mmCIF file of C-alpha atoms in Angstrom:
data_model
loop_
_atom_site.group_PDB
_atom_site.id
_atom_site.type_symbol
_atom_site.label_atom_id
_atom_site.label_comp_id
_atom_site.label_asym_id
_atom_site.label_seq_id
_atom_site.Cartn_x
_atom_site.Cartn_y
_atom_site.Cartn_z
ATOM 1 C CA SER A 1 -23.502 -10.280 20.982
ATOM 2 C CA SER A 2 -25.035 -8.095 18.298
ATOM 3 C CA ASP A 3 -23.181 -5.053 19.697
ATOM 4 C CA VAL A 4 -19.852 -6.731 19.010
ATOM 5 C CA CYS A 5 -20.906 -7.717 15.510
ATOM 6 C CA SER A 6 -22.215 -4.268 14.638
ATOM 7 C CA SER A 7 -19.120 -2.520 16.028
ATOM 8 C CA ASP A 8 -16.874 -4.938 14.115
ATOM 9 C CA LEU A 9 -18.835 -4.208 10.951
ATOM 10 C CA LEU A 10 -18.626 -0.459 11.524
ATOM 11 C CA PHE A 11 -14.887 -0.730 12.085
ATOM 12 C CA ALA A 12 -14.374 -2.882 8.965
ATOM 13 C CA GLU A 13 -16.439 -0.505 6.830
ATOM 14 C CA ALA A 14 -14.456 2.502 8.058
ATOM 15 C CA LEU A 15 -11.175 0.714 7.339
ATOM 16 C CA GLN A 16 -12.376 -0.192 3.849
ATOM 17 C CA ASP A 17 -13.409 3.403 3.167
ATOM 18 C CA ILE A 18 -10.000 4.676 4.256
ATOM 19 C CA VAL A 19 -7.924 2.363 2.072
ATOM 20 C CA ILE A 20 -9.852 3.239 -1.095
ATOM 21 C CA GLU A 21 -9.541 7.000 -0.622
ATOM 22 C CA ASP A 22 -7.122 9.174 -2.555
ATOM 23 C CA SER A 23 -5.351 10.282 0.625
ATOM 24 C CA PHE A 24 -4.324 6.699 1.434
ATOM 25 C CA GLU A 25 -3.120 6.138 -2.119
ATOM 26 C CA LYS A 26 -1.158 9.394 -1.974
ATOM 27 C CA MET A 27 0.508 8.356 1.294
ATOM 28 C CA GLN A 28 1.573 5.075 -0.308
ATOM 29 C CA ASN A 29 2.738 6.698 -3.532
ATOM 30 C CA ASP A 30 4.747 9.316 -1.650
ATOM 31 C CA PHE A 31 6.445 6.584 0.356
ATOM 32 C CA CYS A 32 7.258 4.534 -2.750
ATOM 33 C CA GLU A 33 8.567 7.588 -4.541
ATOM 34 C CA LYS A 34 10.907 8.257 -1.629
ATOM 35 C CA TYR A 35 12.486 4.768 -1.693
ATOM 36 C CA TYR A 36 11.997 3.050 -5.035
ATOM 37 C CA LYS A 37 15.521 3.808 -6.290
ATOM 38 C CA ILE A 38 17.067 1.858 -3.414
ATOM 39 C CA PHE A 39 15.594 -1.490 -4.479
ATOM 40 C CA GLU A 40 17.408 -3.807 -6.858
ATOM 41 C CA GLU A 41 16.307 -6.983 -8.616
ATOM 42 C CA LYS A 42 18.590 -9.437 -6.846
ATOM 43 C CA ASP A 43 18.020 -12.706 -5.022
ATOM 44 C CA GLU A 44 19.374 -11.373 -1.746
ATOM 45 C CA ASN A 45 17.693 -8.578 0.189
ATOM 46 C CA LYS A 46 19.712 -5.718 1.579
ATOM 47 C CA LEU A 47 19.633 -5.053 5.315
ATOM 48 C CA GLU A 48 18.492 -1.548 4.403
ATOM 49 C CA TYR A 49 15.179 -3.002 3.194
ATOM 50 C CA THR A 50 14.242 -3.945 6.759
ATOM 51 C CA LYS A 51 14.519 -0.324 7.874
ATOM 52 C CA ILE A 52 12.351 0.788 4.948
ATOM 53 C CA PHE A 53 9.770 -1.928 5.671
ATOM 54 C CA ASN A 54 9.598 -0.896 9.330
ATOM 55 C CA GLU A 55 9.131 2.747 8.343
ATOM 56 C CA TYR A 56 6.404 1.783 5.856
ATOM 57 C CA THR A 57 4.628 -0.261 8.506
ATOM 58 C CA LYS A 58 4.761 2.604 11.021
ATOM 59 C CA THR A 59 3.679 5.198 8.446
ATOM 60 C CA THR A 60 0.731 3.082 7.330
ATOM 61 C CA GLU A 61 -0.369 2.154 10.850
ATOM 62 C CA ASP A 62 -0.158 5.771 12.019
ATOM 63 C CA PHE A 63 -2.225 6.916 9.032
ATOM 64 C CA LEU A 64 -4.888 4.254 9.568
ATOM 65 C CA GLU A 65 -5.071 4.841 13.322
ATOM 66 C CA LYS A 66 -5.494 8.591 12.820
ATOM 67 C CA GLU A 67 -8.242 8.130 10.238
ATOM 68 C CA LEU A 68 -10.045 5.430 12.228
ATOM 69 C CA SER A 69 -10.051 7.569 15.352
ATOM 70 C CA LYS A 70 -11.839 10.308 13.351
ATOM 71 C CA ARG A 71 -14.485 7.969 11.950
ATOM 72 C CA VAL A 72 -15.237 5.380 14.623
ATOM 73 C CA LYS A 73 -16.563 6.990 17.786
ATOM 74 C CA GLU A 74 -15.414 4.275 20.178
ATOM 75 C CA TYR A 75 -12.216 3.423 18.297
ATOM 76 C CA LYS A 76 -9.467 1.791 20.335
ATOM 77 C CA VAL A 77 -6.008 0.994 18.986
ATOM 78 C CA ASP A 78 -6.331 -2.580 20.243
ATOM 79 C CA GLU A 79 -9.354 -3.037 17.972
ATOM 80 C CA PHE A 80 -7.195 -2.195 14.970
ATOM 81 C CA TYR A 81 -4.748 -4.988 15.735
ATOM 82 C CA LYS A 82 -7.523 -7.487 16.359
ATOM 83 C CA TYR A 83 -7.984 -7.743 12.594
#
């Protein structure tokens, strides 16, 4: 239906706006600054990297969910994971 298409478009536009904003870049830069010294250029990954990846994923998802809920009136978390 056209309602689904227009709500998908609205959601996608809001997500695009969020990821190009300075606040999103700052969140990413702050995270990288916190952990960059732990990484080494080796063939084998450290187990510690998994913990950092999981924290990055959670931090990013929480940020996006918070921002989307402010911008998209009928935002539902499930919609975020649809994409």
